[in-house]
Amino acid sequence: MRLLIAFVVCFLALPVQACRGHILENTLFFEALPEPPLEADVIVRVVLSDVDRGRARAEIVEVVTTSGVKVHEGQQFLLEYAFSSCGPNHRDGDQGMIIAKLAEGDERVLLPYLRRFSDGRITPPATPE
């Protein structure tokens, strides 16, 4: 019995790396434009494909606004984003609005802001390595 209690105490003392449910996960998608506005090169509605940890292909289905960047419906971009046990956990075919910056020197890579479901906390785009 003491061994079981010691095991449980040790297990509870370990740092938890995984998210505890969908509510704490990050998402690439925004339901509305945040106030104050974020510094972004593009705000577009996209459909995702080739989703993999920290990367996805995004096809633009609607241009919401841009800061002088020329984008159009049907255009495809690579998304690069920070990924952890807390997501984003998207799948091929997911659709939504992203807010993103262009990667420096590369007009075909978007770096999206992330939003947490639980409290709406916004994380700036990750810089590609």
mmCIF file with all atom_site columns, C-alpha atoms in Angstrom:
data_model
loop_
_atom_site.group_PDB
_atom_site.id
_atom_site.type_symbol
_atom_site.label_atom_id
_atom_site.label_alt_id
_atom_site.label_comp_id
_atom_site.label_asym_id
_atom_site.label_entity_id
_atom_site.label_seq_id
_atom_site.pdbx_PDB_ins_code
_atom_site.Cartn_x
_atom_site.Cartn_y
_atom_site.Cartn_z
_atom_site.occupancy
_atom_site.B_iso_or_equiv
_atom_site.pdbx_formal_charge
_atom_site.auth_seq_id
_atom_site.auth_comp_id
_atom_site.auth_asym_id
_atom_site.auth_atom_id
_atom_site.pdbx_PDB_model_num
ATOM 1   C CA . MET A 1 1   ? 0.000   0.000  0.000   1.00 0.00 ? 1   MET A CA 1
ATOM 2   C CA . ARG A 1 2   ? 2.847   2.395  0.847   1.00 0.00 ? 2   ARG A CA 1
ATOM 3   C CA . LEU A 1 3   ? 4.415   1.675  -2.512  1.00 0.00 ? 3   LEU A CA 1
ATOM 4   C CA . LEU A 1 4   ? 1.156   2.551  -4.269  1.00 0.00 ? 4   LEU A CA 1
ATOM 5   C CA . ILE A 1 5   ? 0.840   5.808  -2.314  1.00 0.00 ? 5   ILE A CA 1
ATOM 6   C CA . ALA A 1 6   ? 4.465   6.698  -3.119  1.00 0.00 ? 6   ALA A CA 1
ATOM 7   C CA . PHE A 1 7   ? 3.846   5.981  -6.802  1.00 0.00 ? 7   PHE A CA 1
ATOM 8   C CA . VAL A 1 8   ? 0.732   8.189  -6.886  1.00 0.00 ? 8   VAL A CA 1
ATOM 9   C CA . VAL A 1 9   ? 2.533   11.047 -5.093  1.00 0.00 ? 9   VAL A CA 1
ATOM 10  C CA . CYS A 1 10  ? 5.472   10.851 -7.526  1.00 0.00 ? 10  CYS A CA 1
ATOM 11  C CA . PHE A 1 11  ? 3.121   10.722 -10.511 1.00 0.00 ? 11  PHE A CA 1
ATOM 12  C CA . LEU A 1 12  ? 1.213   13.779 -9.331  1.00 0.00 ? 12  LEU A CA 1
ATOM 13  C CA . ALA A 1 13  ? 4.459   15.679 -8.770  1.00 0.00 ? 13  ALA A CA 1
ATOM 14  C CA . LEU A 1 14  ? 5.548   15.278 -12.402 1.00 0.00 ? 14  LEU A CA 1
ATOM 15  C CA . PRO A 1 15  ? 4.964   18.315 -14.618 1.00 0.00 ? 15  PRO A CA 1
ATOM 16  C CA . VAL A 1 16  ? 2.047   17.824 -16.977 1.00 0.00 ? 16  VAL A CA 1
ATOM 17  C CA . GLN A 1 17  ? 2.962   18.435 -20.608 1.00 0.00 ? 17  GLN A CA 1
ATOM 18  C CA . ALA A 1 18  ? -0.313  17.576 -22.292 1.00 0.00 ? 18  ALA A CA 1
ATOM 19  C CA . CYS A 1 19  ? -3.348  19.800 -22.514 1.00 0.00 ? 19  CYS A CA 1
ATOM 20  C CA . ARG A 1 20  ? -6.294  18.824 -20.391 1.00 0.00 ? 20  ARG A CA 1
ATOM 21  C CA . GLY A 1 21  ? -9.016  18.923 -22.971 1.00 0.00 ? 21  GLY A CA 1
ATOM 22  C CA . HIS A 1 22  ? -10.085 20.807 -26.072 1.00 0.00 ? 22  HIS A CA 1
ATOM 23  C CA . ILE A 1 23  ? -10.766 24.062 -24.201 1.00 0.00 ? 23  ILE A CA 1
ATOM 24  C CA . LEU A 1 24  ? -7.027  24.679 -23.592 1.00 0.00 ? 24  LEU A CA 1
ATOM 25  C CA . GLU A 1 25  ? -5.962  23.987 -27.156 1.00 0.00 ? 25  GLU A CA 1
ATOM 26  C CA . ASN A 1 26  ? -4.650  26.542 -29.599 1.00 0.00 ? 26  ASN A CA 1
ATOM 27  C CA . THR A 1 27  ? -6.253  27.085 -32.978 1.00 0.00 ? 27  THR A CA 1
ATOM 28  C CA . LEU A 1 28  ? -5.191  28.780 -36.190 1.00 0.00 ? 28  LEU A CA 1
ATOM 29  C CA . PHE A 1 29  ? -8.716  30.090 -36.691 1.00 0.00 ? 29  PHE A CA 1
ATOM 30  C CA . PHE A 1 30  ? -10.358 33.285 -35.478 1.00 0.00 ? 30  PHE A CA 1
ATOM 31  C CA . GLU A 1 31  ? -14.124 33.645 -35.245 1.00 0.00 ? 31  GLU A CA 1
ATOM 32  C CA . ALA A 1 32  ? -13.948 37.466 -35.286 1.00 0.00 ? 32  ALA A CA 1
ATOM 33  C CA . LEU A 1 33  ? -11.325 40.157 -35.727 1.00 0.00 ? 33  LEU A CA 1
ATOM 34  C CA . PRO A 1 34  ? -9.686  40.966 -32.384 1.00 0.00 ? 34  PRO A CA 1
ATOM 35  C CA . GLU A 1 35  ? -9.689  44.439 -30.828 1.00 0.00 ? 35  GLU A CA 1
ATOM 36  C CA . PRO A 1 36  ? -7.249  46.108 -30.985 1.00 0.00 ? 36  PRO A CA 1
ATOM 37  C CA . PRO A 1 37  ? -6.361  44.801 -34.451 1.00 0.00 ? 37  PRO A CA 1
ATOM 38  C CA . LEU A 1 38  ? -3.267  42.634 -34.848 1.00 0.00 ? 38  LEU A CA 1
ATOM 39  C CA . GLU A 1 39  ? -0.381  43.627 -37.112 1.00 0.00 ? 39  GLU A CA 1
ATOM 40  C CA . ALA A 1 40  ? -1.025  41.362 -40.065 1.00 0.00 ? 40  ALA A CA 1
ATOM 41  C CA . ASP A 1 41  ? -0.183  41.167 -43.741 1.00 0.00 ? 41  ASP A CA 1
ATOM 42  C CA . VAL A 1 42  ? -3.299  39.147 -44.583 1.00 0.00 ? 42  VAL A CA 1
ATOM 43  C CA . ILE A 1 43  ? -6.595  38.140 -43.044 1.00 0.00 ? 43  ILE A CA 1
ATOM 44  C CA . VAL A 1 44  ? -8.128  35.381 -45.136 1.00 0.00 ? 44  VAL A CA 1
ATOM 45  C CA . ARG A 1 45  ? -10.487 32.438 -44.911 1.00 0.00 ? 45  ARG A CA 1
ATOM 46  C CA . VAL A 1 46  ? -8.697  29.223 -45.837 1.00 0.00 ? 46  VAL A CA 1
ATOM 47  C CA . VAL A 1 47  ? -9.194  25.485 -46.177 1.00 0.00 ? 47  VAL A CA 1
ATOM 48  C CA . LEU A 1 48  ? -6.319  23.347 -44.865 1.00 0.00 ? 48  LEU A CA 1
ATOM 49  C CA . SER A 1 49  ? -4.631  20.341 -46.445 1.00 0.00 ? 49  SER A CA 1
ATOM 50  C CA . ASP A 1 50  ? -1.407  18.388 -45.861 1.00 0.00 ? 50  ASP A CA 1
ATOM 51  C CA . VAL A 1 51  ? -1.687  19.211 -42.148 1.00 0.00 ? 51  VAL A CA 1
ATOM 52  C CA . ASP A 1 52  ? 1.335   18.070 -40.164 1.00 0.00 ? 52  ASP A CA 1
ATOM 53  C CA . ARG A 1 53  ? 2.857   19.176 -36.854 1.00 0.00 ? 53  ARG A CA 1
ATOM 54  C CA . GLY A 1 54  ? 3.645   22.844 -37.365 1.00 0.00 ? 54  GLY A CA 1
ATOM 55  C CA . ARG A 1 55  ? 2.928   22.974 -41.094 1.00 0.00 ? 55  ARG A CA 1
ATOM 56  C CA . ALA A 1 56  ? -0.087  22.931 -43.377 1.00 0.00 ? 56  ALA A CA 1
ATOM 57  C CA . ARG A 1 57  ? -1.089  23.941 -46.866 1.00 0.00 ? 57  ARG A CA 1
ATOM 58  C CA . ALA A 1 58  ? -3.741  26.686 -46.939 1.00 0.00 ? 58  ALA A CA 1
ATOM 59  C CA . GLU A 1 59  ? -5.884  27.505 -49.952 1.00 0.00 ? 59  GLU A CA 1
ATOM 60  C CA . ILE A 1 60  ? -7.545  30.908 -49.815 1.00 0.00 ? 60  ILE A CA 1
ATOM 61  C CA . VAL A 1 61  ? -11.320 30.741 -50.178 1.00 0.00 ? 61  VAL A CA 1
ATOM 62  C CA . GLU A 1 62  ? -11.986 34.398 -49.276 1.00 0.00 ? 62  GLU A CA 1
ATOM 63  C CA . VAL A 1 63  ? -9.806  37.486 -48.854 1.00 0.00 ? 63  VAL A CA 1
ATOM 64  C CA . VAL A 1 64  ? -11.011 39.462 -45.814 1.00 0.00 ? 64  VAL A CA 1
ATOM 65  C CA . THR A 1 65  ? -8.316  42.179 -45.899 1.00 0.00 ? 65  THR A CA 1
ATOM 66  C CA . THR A 1 66  ? -4.648  42.706 -46.707 1.00 0.00 ? 66  THR A CA 1
ATOM 67  C CA . SER A 1 67  ? -2.012  45.331 -46.012 1.00 0.00 ? 67  SER A CA 1
ATOM 68  C CA . GLY A 1 68  ? -1.033  45.759 -49.635 1.00 0.00 ? 68  GLY A CA 1
ATOM 69  C CA . VAL A 1 69  ? -0.168  42.102 -50.168 1.00 0.00 ? 69  VAL A CA 1
ATOM 70  C CA . LYS A 1 70  ? -1.655  40.791 -53.399 1.00 0.00 ? 70  LYS A CA 1
ATOM 71  C CA . VAL A 1 71  ? -3.536  37.587 -52.693 1.00 0.00 ? 71  VAL A CA 1
ATOM 72  C CA . HIS A 1 72  ? -6.546  36.038 -54.395 1.00 0.00 ? 72  HIS A CA 1
ATOM 73  C CA . GLU A 1 73  ? -9.047  33.229 -53.998 1.00 0.00 ? 73  GLU A CA 1
ATOM 74  C CA . GLY A 1 74  ? -7.600  29.869 -54.997 1.00 0.00 ? 74  GLY A CA 1
ATOM 75  C CA . GLN A 1 75  ? -4.034  30.876 -54.148 1.00 0.00 ? 75  GLN A CA 1
ATOM 76  C CA . GLN A 1 76  ? -2.130  28.413 -51.946 1.00 0.00 ? 76  GLN A CA 1
ATOM 77  C CA . PHE A 1 77  ? 0.354   29.142 -49.181 1.00 0.00 ? 77  PHE A CA 1
ATOM 78  C CA . LEU A 1 78  ? 2.397   27.080 -46.773 1.00 0.00 ? 78  LEU A CA 1
ATOM 79  C CA . LEU A 1 79  ? 1.519   27.816 -43.128 1.00 0.00 ? 79  LEU A CA 1
ATOM 80  C CA . GLU A 1 80  ? 4.277   27.455 -40.548 1.00 0.00 ? 80  GLU A CA 1
ATOM 81  C CA . TYR A 1 81  ? 3.300   27.716 -36.886 1.00 0.00 ? 81  TYR A CA 1
ATOM 82  C CA . ALA A 1 82  ? 4.372   26.745 -33.375 1.00 0.00 ? 82  ALA A CA 1
ATOM 83  C CA . PHE A 1 83  ? 3.045   23.305 -32.451 1.00 0.00 ? 83  PHE A CA 1
ATOM 84  C CA . SER A 1 84  ? 2.874   21.630 -29.039 1.00 0.00 ? 84  SER A CA 1
ATOM 85  C CA . SER A 1 85  ? 0.782   19.131 -27.131 1.00 0.00 ? 85  SER A CA 1
ATOM 86  C CA . CYS A 1 86  ? -1.753  21.981 -26.952 1.00 0.00 ? 86  CYS A CA 1
ATOM 87  C CA . GLY A 1 87  ? -2.106  22.114 -30.725 1.00 0.00 ? 87  GLY A CA 1
ATOM 88  C CA . PRO A 1 88  ? -3.172  23.414 -33.075 1.00 0.00 ? 88  PRO A CA 1
ATOM 89  C CA . ASN A 1 89  ? -4.749  20.041 -33.805 1.00 0.00 ? 89  ASN A CA 1
ATOM 90  C CA . HIS A 1 90  ? -6.336  20.676 -37.194 1.00 0.00 ? 90  HIS A CA 1
ATOM 91  C CA . ARG A 1 91  ? -7.052  18.113 -39.896 1.00 0.00 ? 91  ARG A CA 1
ATOM 92  C CA . ASP A 1 92  ? -7.211  18.187 -43.671 1.00 0.00 ? 92  ASP A CA 1
ATOM 93  C CA . GLY A 1 93  ? -10.375 19.955 -44.806 1.00 0.00 ? 93  GLY A CA 1
ATOM 94  C CA . ASP A 1 94  ? -10.715 22.244 -41.766 1.00 0.00 ? 94  ASP A CA 1
ATOM 95  C CA . GLN A 1 95  ? -11.794 25.782 -42.719 1.00 0.00 ? 95  GLN A CA 1
ATOM 96  C CA . GLY A 1 96  ? -11.596 29.127 -40.960 1.00 0.00 ? 96  GLY A CA 1
ATOM 97  C CA . MET A 1 97  ? -10.243 32.657 -40.847 1.00 0.00 ? 97  MET A CA 1
ATOM 98  C CA . ILE A 1 98  ? -6.533  33.150 -40.195 1.00 0.00 ? 98  ILE A CA 1
ATOM 99  C CA . ILE A 1 99  ? -4.589  36.289 -39.361 1.00 0.00 ? 99  ILE A CA 1
ATOM 100 C CA . ALA A 1 100 ? -1.018  36.038 -40.618 1.00 0.00 ? 100 ALA A CA 1
ATOM 101 C CA . LYS A 1 101 ? 2.233   37.707 -41.576 1.00 0.00 ? 101 LYS A CA 1
ATOM 102 C CA . LEU A 1 102 ? 4.342   36.790 -44.587 1.00 0.00 ? 102 LEU A CA 1
ATOM 103 C CA . ALA A 1 103 ? 7.645   35.102 -43.804 1.00 0.00 ? 103 ALA A CA 1
ATOM 104 C CA . GLU A 1 104 ? 10.506  37.489 -44.498 1.00 0.00 ? 104 GLU A CA 1
ATOM 105 C CA . GLY A 1 105 ? 11.716  37.161 -48.061 1.00 0.00 ? 105 GLY A CA 1
ATOM 106 C CA . ASP A 1 106 ? 9.177   34.481 -48.937 1.00 0.00 ? 106 ASP A CA 1
ATOM 107 C CA . GLU A 1 107 ? 5.833   35.456 -50.390 1.00 0.00 ? 107 GLU A CA 1
ATOM 108 C CA . ARG A 1 108 ? 4.530   31.856 -50.326 1.00 0.00 ? 108 ARG A CA 1
ATOM 109 C CA . VAL A 1 109 ? 4.820   31.196 -46.555 1.00 0.00 ? 109 VAL A CA 1
ATOM 110 C CA . LEU A 1 110 ? 2.355   32.576 -44.014 1.00 0.00 ? 110 LEU A CA 1
ATOM 111 C CA . LEU A 1 111 ? 3.054   32.751 -40.292 1.00 0.00 ? 111 LEU A CA 1
ATOM 112 C CA . PRO A 1 112 ? -0.334  32.755 -38.533 1.00 0.00 ? 112 PRO A CA 1
ATOM 113 C CA . TYR A 1 113 ? -1.304  34.059 -35.126 1.00 0.00 ? 113 TYR A CA 1
ATOM 114 C CA . LEU A 1 114 ? -2.663  31.376 -32.762 1.00 0.00 ? 114 LEU A CA 1
ATOM 115 C CA . ARG A 1 115 ? -5.701  31.735 -30.494 1.00 0.00 ? 115 ARG A CA 1
ATOM 116 C CA . ARG A 1 116 ? -6.440  29.674 -27.382 1.00 0.00 ? 116 ARG A CA 1
ATOM 117 C CA . PHE A 1 117 ? -10.025 28.387 -27.085 1.00 0.00 ? 117 PHE A CA 1
ATOM 118 C CA . SER A 1 118 ? -10.414 28.863 -23.320 1.00 0.00 ? 118 SER A CA 1
ATOM 119 C CA . ASP A 1 119 ? -9.562  32.531 -22.908 1.00 0.00 ? 119 ASP A CA 1
ATOM 120 C CA . GLY A 1 120 ? -8.896  33.861 -26.408 1.00 0.00 ? 120 GLY A CA 1
ATOM 121 C CA . ARG A 1 121 ? -5.199  34.437 -25.615 1.00 0.00 ? 121 ARG A CA 1
ATOM 122 C CA . ILE A 1 122 ? -3.376  35.295 -28.828 1.00 0.00 ? 122 ILE A CA 1
ATOM 123 C CA . THR A 1 123 ? 0.147   34.119 -29.584 1.00 0.00 ? 123 THR A CA 1
ATOM 124 C CA . PRO A 1 124 ? 2.181   36.006 -32.211 1.00 0.00 ? 124 PRO A CA 1
ATOM 125 C CA . PRO A 1 125 ? 3.466   34.172 -35.278 1.00 0.00 ? 125 PRO A CA 1
ATOM 126 C CA . ALA A 1 126 ? 6.444   31.901 -34.754 1.00 0.00 ? 126 ALA A CA 1
ATOM 127 C CA . THR A 1 127 ? 9.611   32.744 -36.634 1.00 0.00 ? 127 THR A CA 1
ATOM 128 C CA . PRO A 1 128 ? 10.666  29.807 -38.864 1.00 0.00 ? 128 PRO A CA 1
ATOM 129 C CA . GLU A 1 129 ? 13.996  28.207 -38.035 1.00 0.00 ? 129 GLU A CA 1
#
